[in-house]
mmCIF file of C-alpha atoms in Angstrom:
data_model
loop_
_atom_site.group_PDB
_atom_site.id
_atom_site.type_symbol
_atom_site.label_atom_id
_atom_site.label_comp_id
_atom_site.label_asym_id
_atom_site.label_seq_id
_atom_site.Cartn_x
_atom_site.Cartn_y
_atom_site.Cartn_z
ATOM 1 C CA UNK A 1 -8.727 46.504 -16.403
ATOM 2 C CA UNK A 2 -9.780 44.059 -19.020
ATOM 3 C CA UNK A 3 -12.021 41.120 -17.984
ATOM 4 C CA UNK A 4 -9.241 38.537 -18.869
ATOM 5 C CA UNK A 5 -6.758 40.505 -16.671
ATOM 6 C CA UNK A 6 -9.292 40.449 -13.782
ATOM 7 C CA UNK A 7 -9.870 36.729 -14.178
ATOM 8 C CA UNK A 8 -6.125 35.937 -14.292
ATOM 9 C CA UNK A 9 -5.702 38.082 -11.197
ATOM 10 C CA UNK A 10 -8.483 36.127 -9.299
ATOM 11 C CA UNK A 11 -6.955 32.894 -10.440
ATOM 12 C CA UNK A 12 -3.485 33.842 -9.194
ATOM 13 C CA UNK A 13 -4.949 34.915 -5.795
ATOM 14 C CA UNK A 14 -6.815 31.667 -5.393
ATOM 15 C CA UNK A 15 -3.695 29.621 -6.424
ATOM 16 C CA UNK A 16 -1.666 31.435 -3.760
ATOM 17 C CA UNK A 17 -4.448 30.845 -1.197
ATOM 18 C CA UNK A 18 -4.310 27.214 -2.089
ATOM 19 C CA UNK A 19 -0.536 27.010 -1.561
ATOM 20 C CA UNK A 20 -0.890 28.600 1.898
ATOM 21 C CA UNK A 21 -3.608 26.211 2.825
ATOM 22 C CA UNK A 22 -1.534 23.290 1.617
ATOM 23 C CA UNK A 23 1.438 24.571 3.549
ATOM 24 C CA UNK A 24 -0.601 24.844 6.829
ATOM 25 C CA UNK A 25 -2.208 21.392 6.464
ATOM 26 C CA UNK A 26 0.954 19.613 5.533
ATOM 27 C CA UNK A 27 3.566 21.255 7.756
ATOM 28 C CA UNK A 28 3.904 17.936 9.753
ATOM 29 C CA UNK A 29 6.464 15.633 8.247
ATOM 30 C CA UNK A 30 6.385 11.850 8.631
ATOM 31 C CA UNK A 31 9.983 10.786 8.120
ATOM 32 C CA UNK A 32 10.575 7.884 5.522
ATOM 33 C CA UNK A 33 13.032 5.826 7.493
ATOM 34 C CA UNK A 34 14.404 2.477 6.068
ATOM 35 C CA UNK A 35 14.699 -0.574 8.108
ATOM 36 C CA UNK A 36 18.437 -1.289 7.310
ATOM 37 C CA UNK A 37 21.841 -0.672 8.916
ATOM 38 C CA UNK A 38 22.674 2.232 6.623
ATOM 39 C CA UNK A 39 23.156 5.631 8.125
ATOM 40 C CA UNK A 40 20.558 8.384 7.382
ATOM 41 C CA UNK A 41 21.140 11.479 5.331
ATOM 42 C CA UNK A 42 18.543 14.017 6.529
ATOM 43 C CA UNK A 43 18.214 16.832 3.975
ATOM 44 C CA UNK A 44 16.545 20.002 5.107
ATOM 45 C CA UNK A 45 15.291 22.919 3.173
ATOM 46 C CA UNK A 46 14.238 20.883 0.147
ATOM 47 C CA UNK A 47 12.297 23.354 -2.111
ATOM 48 C CA UNK A 48 8.598 22.974 -2.564
ATOM 49 C CA UNK A 49 8.618 26.329 -4.686
ATOM 50 C CA UNK A 50 7.392 26.831 -8.134
ATOM 51 C CA UNK A 51 10.772 27.511 -9.681
ATOM 52 C CA UNK A 52 12.095 24.905 -12.102
ATOM 53 C CA UNK A 53 15.730 25.599 -10.939
ATOM 54 C CA UNK A 54 14.804 24.894 -7.230
ATOM 55 C CA UNK A 55 12.954 21.755 -8.323
ATOM 56 C CA UNK A 56 15.821 20.578 -10.403
ATOM 57 C CA UNK A 57 18.198 21.017 -7.474
ATOM 58 C CA UNK A 58 15.901 18.832 -5.224
ATOM 59 C CA UNK A 59 15.740 16.149 -7.999
ATOM 60 C CA UNK A 60 19.488 16.242 -8.582
ATOM 61 C CA UNK A 61 20.319 15.948 -4.864
ATOM 62 C CA UNK A 62 18.331 12.830 -4.605
ATOM 63 C CA UNK A 63 19.872 11.363 -7.704
ATOM 64 C CA UNK A 64 23.362 12.323 -6.541
ATOM 65 C CA UNK A 65 22.945 10.431 -3.365
ATOM 66 C CA UNK A 66 21.564 7.341 -5.237
ATOM 67 C CA UNK A 67 24.538 7.646 -7.581
ATOM 68 C CA UNK A 68 27.559 8.474 -5.378
ATOM 69 C CA UNK A 69 26.352 7.907 -1.684
ATOM 70 C CA UNK A 70 24.610 4.432 -1.841
ATOM 71 C CA UNK A 71 25.618 3.683 1.809
ATOM 72 C CA UNK A 72 23.060 6.356 2.987
ATOM 73 C CA UNK A 73 19.315 6.298 3.336
ATOM 74 C CA UNK A 74 18.116 9.595 1.677
ATOM 75 C CA UNK A 75 15.491 11.362 3.784
ATOM 76 C CA UNK A 76 14.228 14.760 2.736
ATOM 77 C CA UNK A 77 12.412 17.368 4.622
ATOM 78 C CA UNK A 78 10.552 20.192 2.588
ATOM 79 C CA UNK A 79 11.226 23.826 3.377
ATOM 80 C CA UNK A 80 7.808 24.405 4.968
ATOM 81 C CA UNK A 81 8.223 21.351 7.149
ATOM 82 C CA UNK A 82 11.281 22.481 8.945
ATOM 83 C CA UNK A 83 9.836 22.948 12.478
ATOM 84 C CA UNK A 84 8.202 19.499 12.449
ATOM 85 C CA UNK A 85 11.228 18.015 10.634
ATOM 86 C CA UNK A 86 13.663 19.175 13.310
ATOM 87 C CA UNK A 87 11.533 17.722 16.048
ATOM 88 C CA UNK A 88 11.246 14.281 14.237
ATOM 89 C CA UNK A 89 14.904 14.050 13.273
ATOM 90 C CA UNK A 90 15.867 14.782 16.826
ATOM 91 C CA UNK A 91 14.095 11.599 17.866
ATOM 92 C CA UNK A 92 15.884 9.279 15.503
ATOM 93 C CA UNK A 93 19.309 10.796 14.621
ATOM 94 C CA UNK A 94 22.456 8.996 15.719
ATOM 95 C CA UNK A 95 26.168 9.915 15.599
ATOM 96 C CA UNK A 96 26.462 8.015 12.265
ATOM 97 C CA UNK A 97 23.775 10.043 10.583
ATOM 98 C CA UNK A 98 24.529 13.090 8.533
ATOM 99 C CA UNK A 99 22.420 16.214 8.080
ATOM 100 C CA UNK A 100 22.423 18.027 4.825
ATOM 101 C CA UNK A 101 20.992 21.428 3.717
ATOM 102 C CA UNK A 102 19.615 21.865 0.252
ATOM 103 C CA UNK A 103 21.686 23.862 -2.300
ATOM 104 C CA UNK A 104 20.609 26.829 -4.328
ATOM 105 C CA UNK A 105 21.349 30.539 -4.361
ATOM 106 C CA UNK A 106 19.993 31.602 -0.986
ATOM 107 C CA UNK A 107 22.826 32.053 1.460
ATOM 108 C CA UNK A 108 22.456 35.630 2.401
ATOM 109 C CA UNK A 109 19.848 38.263 3.255
ATOM 110 C CA UNK A 110 18.133 38.301 -0.190
ATOM 111 C CA UNK A 111 16.066 35.138 0.744
ATOM 112 C CA UNK A 112 15.733 35.169 4.529
ATOM 113 C CA UNK A 113 13.114 32.288 4.529
ATOM 114 C CA UNK A 114 15.881 29.935 3.322
ATOM 115 C CA UNK A 115 18.536 31.567 5.423
ATOM 116 C CA UNK A 116 16.541 31.170 8.638
ATOM 117 C CA UNK A 117 16.126 27.555 7.862
ATOM 118 C CA UNK A 118 19.799 27.053 7.579
ATOM 119 C CA UNK A 119 20.327 28.772 10.861
ATOM 120 C CA UNK A 120 17.769 26.753 12.771
ATOM 121 C CA UNK A 121 19.339 23.574 11.496
ATOM 122 C CA UNK A 122 22.793 24.422 12.567
ATOM 123 C CA UNK A 123 21.560 25.483 15.823
ATOM 124 C CA UNK A 124 19.578 22.344 16.588
ATOM 125 C CA UNK A 125 22.209 19.903 15.469
ATOM 126 C CA UNK A 126 25.506 21.342 16.878
ATOM 127 C CA UNK A 127 27.140 17.896 17.298
ATOM 128 C CA UNK A 128 26.300 16.385 14.008
ATOM 129 C CA UNK A 129 28.106 16.651 10.699
ATOM 130 C CA UNK A 130 26.233 19.070 8.483
ATOM 131 C CA UNK A 131 26.959 19.377 4.769
ATOM 132 C CA UNK A 132 25.448 22.151 2.471
ATOM 133 C CA UNK A 133 24.897 21.109 -1.146
ATOM 134 C CA UNK A 134 26.352 23.752 -3.502
ATOM 135 C CA UNK A 135 25.162 27.278 -2.823
ATOM 136 C CA UNK A 136 25.716 30.888 -4.066
ATOM 137 C CA UNK A 137 26.129 33.548 -1.321
ATOM 138 C CA UNK A 138 25.131 37.169 -1.287
ATOM 139 C CA UNK A 139 24.797 39.793 1.431
ATOM 140 C CA UNK A 140 23.675 43.206 0.473
ATOM 141 C CA UNK A 141 26.209 46.020 0.925
ATOM 142 C CA UNK A 142 24.241 48.017 3.527
ATOM 143 C CA UNK A 143 23.580 47.796 7.314
ATOM 144 C CA UNK A 144 21.051 45.028 6.872
ATOM 145 C CA UNK A 145 23.479 42.901 4.911
ATOM 146 C CA UNK A 146 26.285 43.412 7.356
ATOM 147 C CA UNK A 147 24.067 42.590 10.386
ATOM 148 C CA UNK A 148 22.759 39.415 8.680
ATOM 149 C CA UNK A 149 26.295 38.347 7.628
ATOM 150 C CA UNK A 150 27.515 38.630 11.182
ATOM 151 C CA UNK A 151 24.409 36.745 12.430
ATOM 152 C CA UNK A 152 24.935 33.910 9.976
ATOM 153 C CA UNK A 153 28.724 33.799 10.622
ATOM 154 C CA UNK A 154 28.220 33.509 14.349
ATOM 155 C CA UNK A 155 25.559 30.743 14.043
ATOM 156 C CA UNK A 156 27.268 28.659 11.498
ATOM 157 C CA UNK A 157 30.467 28.728 13.695
ATOM 158 C CA UNK A 158 28.489 26.971 16.378
ATOM 159 C CA UNK A 159 29.053 23.664 14.534
ATOM 160 C CA UNK A 160 32.638 22.966 13.666
ATOM 161 C CA UNK A 161 31.515 20.137 11.262
ATOM 162 C CA UNK A 162 29.245 22.352 9.178
ATOM 163 C CA UNK A 163 30.826 22.328 5.773
ATOM 164 C CA UNK A 164 29.677 24.909 3.167
ATOM 165 C CA UNK A 165 29.839 24.211 -0.556
ATOM 166 C CA UNK A 166 30.360 27.150 -2.885
ATOM 167 C CA UNK A 167 29.113 26.708 -6.588
ATOM 168 C CA UNK A 168 31.239 29.613 -8.019
ATOM 169 C CA UNK A 169 34.362 31.586 -7.075
ATOM 170 C CA UNK A 170 32.573 34.834 -6.059
ATOM 171 C CA UNK A 171 30.657 32.894 -3.387
ATOM 172 C CA UNK A 172 33.843 30.930 -2.338
ATOM 173 C CA UNK A 173 35.703 34.144 -1.753
ATOM 174 C CA UNK A 174 32.825 35.706 0.381
ATOM 175 C CA UNK A 175 32.464 32.536 2.466
ATOM 176 C CA UNK A 176 36.143 31.990 3.027
ATOM 177 C CA UNK A 177 36.656 35.728 4.042
ATOM 178 C CA UNK A 178 33.649 35.892 6.451
ATOM 179 C CA UNK A 179 33.067 32.355 7.906
ATOM 180 C CA UNK A 180 35.152 29.930 10.011
ATOM 181 C CA UNK A 181 33.622 26.851 8.548
ATOM 182 C CA UNK A 182 35.271 24.622 6.055
ATOM 183 C CA UNK A 183 34.537 25.680 2.474
ATOM 184 C CA UNK A 184 34.585 23.351 -0.536
ATOM 185 C CA UNK A 185 34.140 24.158 -4.100
ATOM 186 C CA UNK A 186 31.926 22.266 -6.802
ATOM 187 C CA UNK A 187 29.430 23.267 -9.579
ATOM 188 C CA UNK A 188 25.770 23.582 -9.113
ATOM 189 C CA UNK A 189 24.355 20.161 -8.303
ATOM 190 C CA UNK A 190 22.042 20.108 -11.262
ATOM 191 C CA UNK A 191 25.058 19.825 -13.582
ATOM 192 C CA UNK A 192 25.386 16.195 -12.096
ATOM 193 C CA UNK A 193 22.073 15.145 -13.627
ATOM 194 C CA UNK A 194 22.242 12.499 -16.369
ATOM 195 C CA UNK A 195 19.452 12.936 -18.913
ATOM 196 C CA UNK A 196 18.464 10.876 -21.857
ATOM 197 C CA UNK A 197 20.177 11.592 -25.268
ATOM 198 C CA UNK A 198 19.022 15.094 -26.522
ATOM 199 C CA UNK A 199 16.345 15.571 -29.089
ATOM 200 C CA UNK A 200 17.618 15.720 -32.765
ATOM 201 C CA UNK A 201 14.477 17.623 -33.975
ATOM 202 C CA UNK A 202 14.743 21.126 -32.726
ATOM 203 C CA UNK A 203 12.698 24.297 -33.537
ATOM 204 C CA UNK A 204 12.827 27.953 -32.777
ATOM 205 C CA UNK A 205 14.154 29.945 -29.741
ATOM 206 C CA UNK A 206 13.335 29.422 -25.994
ATOM 207 C CA UNK A 207 13.759 32.812 -24.222
ATOM 208 C CA UNK A 208 14.129 32.169 -20.500
ATOM 209 C CA UNK A 209 14.335 35.637 -18.927
ATOM 210 C CA UNK A 210 14.048 36.938 -15.388
ATOM 211 C CA UNK A 211 11.381 39.250 -14.067
ATOM 212 C CA UNK A 212 12.588 39.479 -10.454
ATOM 213 C CA UNK A 213 14.991 41.103 -8.117
ATOM 214 C CA UNK A 214 17.943 39.259 -9.656
ATOM 215 C CA UNK A 215 17.480 40.681 -13.180
ATOM 216 C CA UNK A 216 20.409 42.834 -14.163
ATOM 217 C CA UNK A 217 18.543 46.042 -15.533
ATOM 218 C CA UNK A 218 21.595 47.288 -17.784
ATOM 219 C CA UNK A 219 21.329 44.185 -20.060
ATOM 220 C CA UNK A 220 17.531 44.242 -20.768
ATOM 221 C CA UNK A 221 17.887 46.342 -23.876
ATOM 222 C CA UNK A 222 20.784 43.999 -25.194
ATOM 223 C CA UNK A 223 18.573 41.018 -24.496
ATOM 224 C CA UNK A 224 15.694 42.374 -26.631
ATOM 225 C CA UNK A 225 18.303 43.514 -29.364
ATOM 226 C CA UNK A 226 19.640 39.956 -29.512
ATOM 227 C CA UNK A 227 16.301 38.370 -29.739
ATOM 228 C CA UNK A 228 15.315 40.860 -32.487
ATOM 229 C CA UNK A 229 18.416 40.092 -34.488
ATOM 230 C CA UNK A 230 18.423 36.329 -34.305
ATOM 231 C CA UNK A 231 14.754 36.104 -35.300
ATOM 232 C CA UNK A 232 15.960 37.183 -38.715
ATOM 233 C CA UNK A 233 17.469 33.657 -38.966
ATOM 234 C CA UNK A 234 14.950 31.558 -40.750
ATOM 235 C CA UNK A 235 15.262 28.651 -38.425
ATOM 236 C CA UNK A 236 14.803 30.954 -35.425
ATOM 237 C CA UNK A 237 11.737 32.904 -36.253
ATOM 238 C CA UNK A 238 9.636 31.127 -33.630
ATOM 239 C CA UNK A 239 10.274 32.504 -30.131
ATOM 240 C CA UNK A 240 8.750 31.127 -27.069
ATOM 241 C CA UNK A 241 8.848 33.488 -24.051
ATOM 242 C CA UNK A 242 9.212 31.832 -20.685
ATOM 243 C CA UNK A 243 10.415 32.574 -17.227
ATOM 244 C CA UNK A 244 11.810 29.646 -15.106
ATOM 245 C CA UNK A 245 8.702 29.505 -12.875
ATOM 246 C CA UNK A 246 5.769 27.128 -13.141
ATOM 247 C CA UNK A 247 2.773 29.030 -14.344
ATOM 248 C CA UNK A 248 0.483 28.382 -11.348
ATOM 249 C CA UNK A 249 1.703 29.028 -7.868
ATOM 250 C CA UNK A 250 1.387 25.768 -5.989
ATOM 251 C CA UNK A 251 3.423 23.222 -3.888
ATOM 252 C CA UNK A 252 5.284 20.668 -5.758
ATOM 253 C CA UNK A 253 5.716 17.397 -3.827
ATOM 254 C CA UNK A 254 8.363 14.847 -4.328
ATOM 255 C CA UNK A 255 6.319 12.485 -6.380
ATOM 256 C CA UNK A 256 5.366 15.182 -8.892
ATOM 257 C CA UNK A 257 8.936 16.584 -9.368
ATOM 258 C CA UNK A 258 10.188 14.216 -11.878
ATOM 259 C CA UNK A 259 7.270 14.595 -14.297
ATOM 260 C CA UNK A 260 7.268 18.321 -14.154
ATOM 261 C CA UNK A 261 10.908 18.496 -14.905
ATOM 262 C CA UNK A 262 10.843 16.041 -17.702
ATOM 263 C CA UNK A 263 8.421 18.274 -19.525
ATOM 264 C CA UNK A 264 10.685 21.361 -18.805
ATOM 265 C CA UNK A 265 13.854 19.433 -20.106
ATOM 266 C CA UNK A 266 11.841 18.509 -23.240
ATOM 267 C CA UNK A 267 11.205 22.146 -23.925
ATOM 268 C CA UNK A 268 14.973 22.702 -23.967
ATOM 269 C CA UNK A 269 15.912 19.711 -26.027
ATOM 270 C CA UNK A 270 13.377 20.642 -28.470
ATOM 271 C CA UNK A 271 14.729 24.207 -29.059
ATOM 272 C CA UNK A 272 17.394 25.208 -31.580
ATOM 273 C CA UNK A 273 18.520 27.956 -29.180
ATOM 274 C CA UNK A 274 17.942 29.210 -25.625
ATOM 275 C CA UNK A 275 18.412 32.898 -24.605
ATOM 276 C CA UNK A 276 18.533 33.213 -20.830
ATOM 277 C CA UNK A 277 19.749 35.267 -17.861
ATOM 278 C CA UNK A 278 19.000 32.460 -15.461
ATOM 279 C CA UNK A 279 21.654 30.209 -14.016
ATOM 280 C CA UNK A 280 19.555 27.111 -14.508
ATOM 281 C CA UNK A 281 18.461 28.253 -17.907
ATOM 282 C CA UNK A 282 22.169 27.901 -18.854
ATOM 283 C CA UNK A 283 22.560 24.611 -16.961
ATOM 284 C CA UNK A 284 19.521 23.113 -18.478
ATOM 285 C CA UNK A 285 21.047 23.978 -21.968
ATOM 286 C CA UNK A 286 24.220 22.177 -20.975
ATOM 287 C CA UNK A 287 22.606 18.968 -19.742
ATOM 288 C CA UNK A 288 20.228 18.956 -22.843
ATOM 289 C CA UNK A 289 22.974 19.682 -25.351
ATOM 290 C CA UNK A 290 21.168 22.916 -26.455
ATOM 291 C CA UNK A 291 23.060 25.993 -27.850
ATOM 292 C CA UNK A 292 22.552 28.846 -25.428
ATOM 293 C CA UNK A 293 23.235 32.701 -25.324
ATOM 294 C CA UNK A 294 23.488 33.622 -21.612
ATOM 295 C CA UNK A 295 23.473 37.013 -19.835
ATOM 296 C CA UNK A 296 24.695 37.637 -16.403
ATOM 297 C CA UNK A 297 22.318 38.435 -13.469
ATOM 298 C CA UNK A 298 22.407 41.069 -10.810
ATOM 299 C CA UNK A 299 24.674 39.153 -8.239
ATOM 300 C CA UNK A 300 27.054 37.717 -10.782
ATOM 301 C CA UNK A 301 26.313 33.990 -10.119
ATOM 302 C CA UNK A 302 25.607 33.212 -13.846
ATOM 303 C CA UNK A 303 28.863 34.741 -15.180
ATOM 304 C CA UNK A 304 31.019 33.287 -12.476
ATOM 305 C CA UNK A 305 29.387 29.846 -12.710
ATOM 306 C CA UNK A 306 30.118 30.052 -16.547
ATOM 307 C CA UNK A 307 33.705 31.054 -16.035
ATOM 308 C CA UNK A 308 34.399 28.413 -13.388
ATOM 309 C CA UNK A 309 32.803 25.473 -14.808
ATOM 310 C CA UNK A 310 31.396 25.988 -18.439
ATOM 311 C CA UNK A 311 33.788 28.233 -20.297
ATOM 312 C CA UNK A 312 35.035 25.352 -22.440
ATOM 313 C CA UNK A 313 31.574 24.272 -23.428
ATOM 314 C CA UNK A 314 31.237 25.213 -27.140
ATOM 315 C CA UNK A 315 27.376 25.364 -27.076
ATOM 316 C CA UNK A 316 27.296 28.166 -24.451
ATOM 317 C CA UNK A 317 28.159 31.928 -25.196
ATOM 318 C CA UNK A 318 28.341 34.566 -22.515
ATOM 319 C CA UNK A 319 26.644 37.545 -24.205
ATOM 320 C CA UNK A 320 28.266 40.119 -22.043
ATOM 321 C CA UNK A 321 31.628 39.667 -23.544
ATOM 322 C CA UNK A 322 30.445 40.077 -27.229
ATOM 323 C CA UNK A 323 28.751 42.661 -29.420
ATOM 324 C CA UNK A 324 25.588 42.110 -31.347
ATOM 325 C CA UNK A 325 27.182 41.192 -34.597
ATOM 326 C CA UNK A 326 29.497 38.592 -32.939
ATOM 327 C CA UNK A 327 26.494 37.131 -31.049
ATOM 328 C CA UNK A 328 24.590 36.725 -34.375
ATOM 329 C CA UNK A 329 27.481 35.039 -36.167
ATOM 330 C CA UNK A 330 28.007 32.633 -33.415
ATOM 331 C CA UNK A 331 24.229 31.739 -33.352
ATOM 332 C CA UNK A 332 24.166 31.325 -37.011
ATOM 333 C CA UNK A 333 26.968 28.679 -36.990
ATOM 334 C CA UNK A 334 26.221 26.988 -33.585
ATOM 335 C CA UNK A 335 22.413 26.147 -34.153
ATOM 336 C CA UNK A 336 23.487 23.710 -37.033
ATOM 337 C CA UNK A 337 25.751 21.645 -34.806
ATOM 338 C CA UNK A 338 25.197 18.782 -32.416
ATOM 339 C CA UNK A 339 26.781 18.822 -28.837
ATOM 340 C CA UNK A 340 27.786 15.986 -26.566
ATOM 341 C CA UNK A 341 26.554 16.292 -22.923
ATOM 342 C CA UNK A 342 29.588 16.649 -20.799
ATOM 343 C CA UNK A 343 30.311 14.163 -17.901
ATOM 344 C CA UNK A 344 31.083 16.396 -14.836
ATOM 345 C CA UNK A 345 31.001 13.821 -12.083
ATOM 346 C CA UNK A 346 34.686 14.156 -11.247
ATOM 347 C CA UNK A 347 34.026 17.791 -10.221
ATOM 348 C CA UNK A 348 32.040 16.713 -7.237
ATOM 349 C CA UNK A 349 34.661 14.627 -5.402
ATOM 350 C CA UNK A 350 35.063 17.186 -2.700
ATOM 351 C CA UNK A 351 31.265 16.968 -1.890
ATOM 352 C CA UNK A 352 31.268 13.220 -2.025
ATOM 353 C CA UNK A 353 34.212 13.099 0.485
ATOM 354 C CA UNK A 354 32.442 15.621 2.701
ATOM 355 C CA UNK A 355 29.665 13.107 3.127
ATOM 356 C CA UNK A 356 31.714 9.915 3.049
ATOM 357 C CA UNK A 357 34.601 10.786 5.424
ATOM 358 C CA UNK A 358 34.832 14.073 7.349
ATOM 359 C CA UNK A 359 38.545 13.649 7.875
ATOM 360 C CA UNK A 360 39.246 13.955 4.135
ATOM 361 C CA UNK A 361 38.030 17.518 3.872
ATOM 362 C CA UNK A 362 39.610 19.011 7.157
#
């Protein structure tokens, strides 16, 4: 092993140890309660992870409440503070308050850390309204997946006012067929973010490709073929490879979230083209007005999110539906155009109503 590889491995181990230490020493949460007459919106499971998509969800949720739910005090509890958060919230919660659970792609047995947070919240607040921000759901088709699906279904049913929000039709179908709770349907919450006007000076390609369990192996060669082909276009010779994770594993606290994401959004808005198989790679492209070639992932949430909400966005191309020459021609034309950032606020009406008036969504 090369000296540089050894050093990087040591740095990575130390960074992960630092994260674990920070989790242990910061697991207690002190709730930020306001001295006013507004009801509280307690949001559990807010991500502290190093994934830009999860961070953007956390930011978008707080912005969403500020924009559409001004009558609530927004109080967030980070994922690793769940135990302390439950104890603290129980001391202060009233019948007028609402509990929320952070959105994402983690209903199911693929990410049991997040699934267990959701179960604990439902079990501890059986009489309060609970609303999940938009989620994808996926349970594996084996004994473990079937067992965990039944466990989640039984636990969720303990609260008749637990409303689940599906962010694409594949998840909506799964939830409607297996859960007794009310299911509503909206896009991923990050599409509600409003960013400054996109950058007019753009250069090269930003390739945001997975290296985890959600990567769809069969498209890997096509991704590489697309990158190789489009690099022949003079304006796209420069390619920046990137996953959607922050380089160093660490906890991201609330006060650092905006700055980290602003830099990430700038990377997208400075690129002539994005090539991605990540849902939030596609979404970041939409909210920055950036042309994007997108590939599906292993559980289908990318393709279905595109089909449900973004099929009419002319700066997004779902590569699975086209051959290499068609993709090349689309890229050649599209990178020279400017794109308006869509206003999608009207698509979140079911979610707004779920928080404002429970009777409107029954």
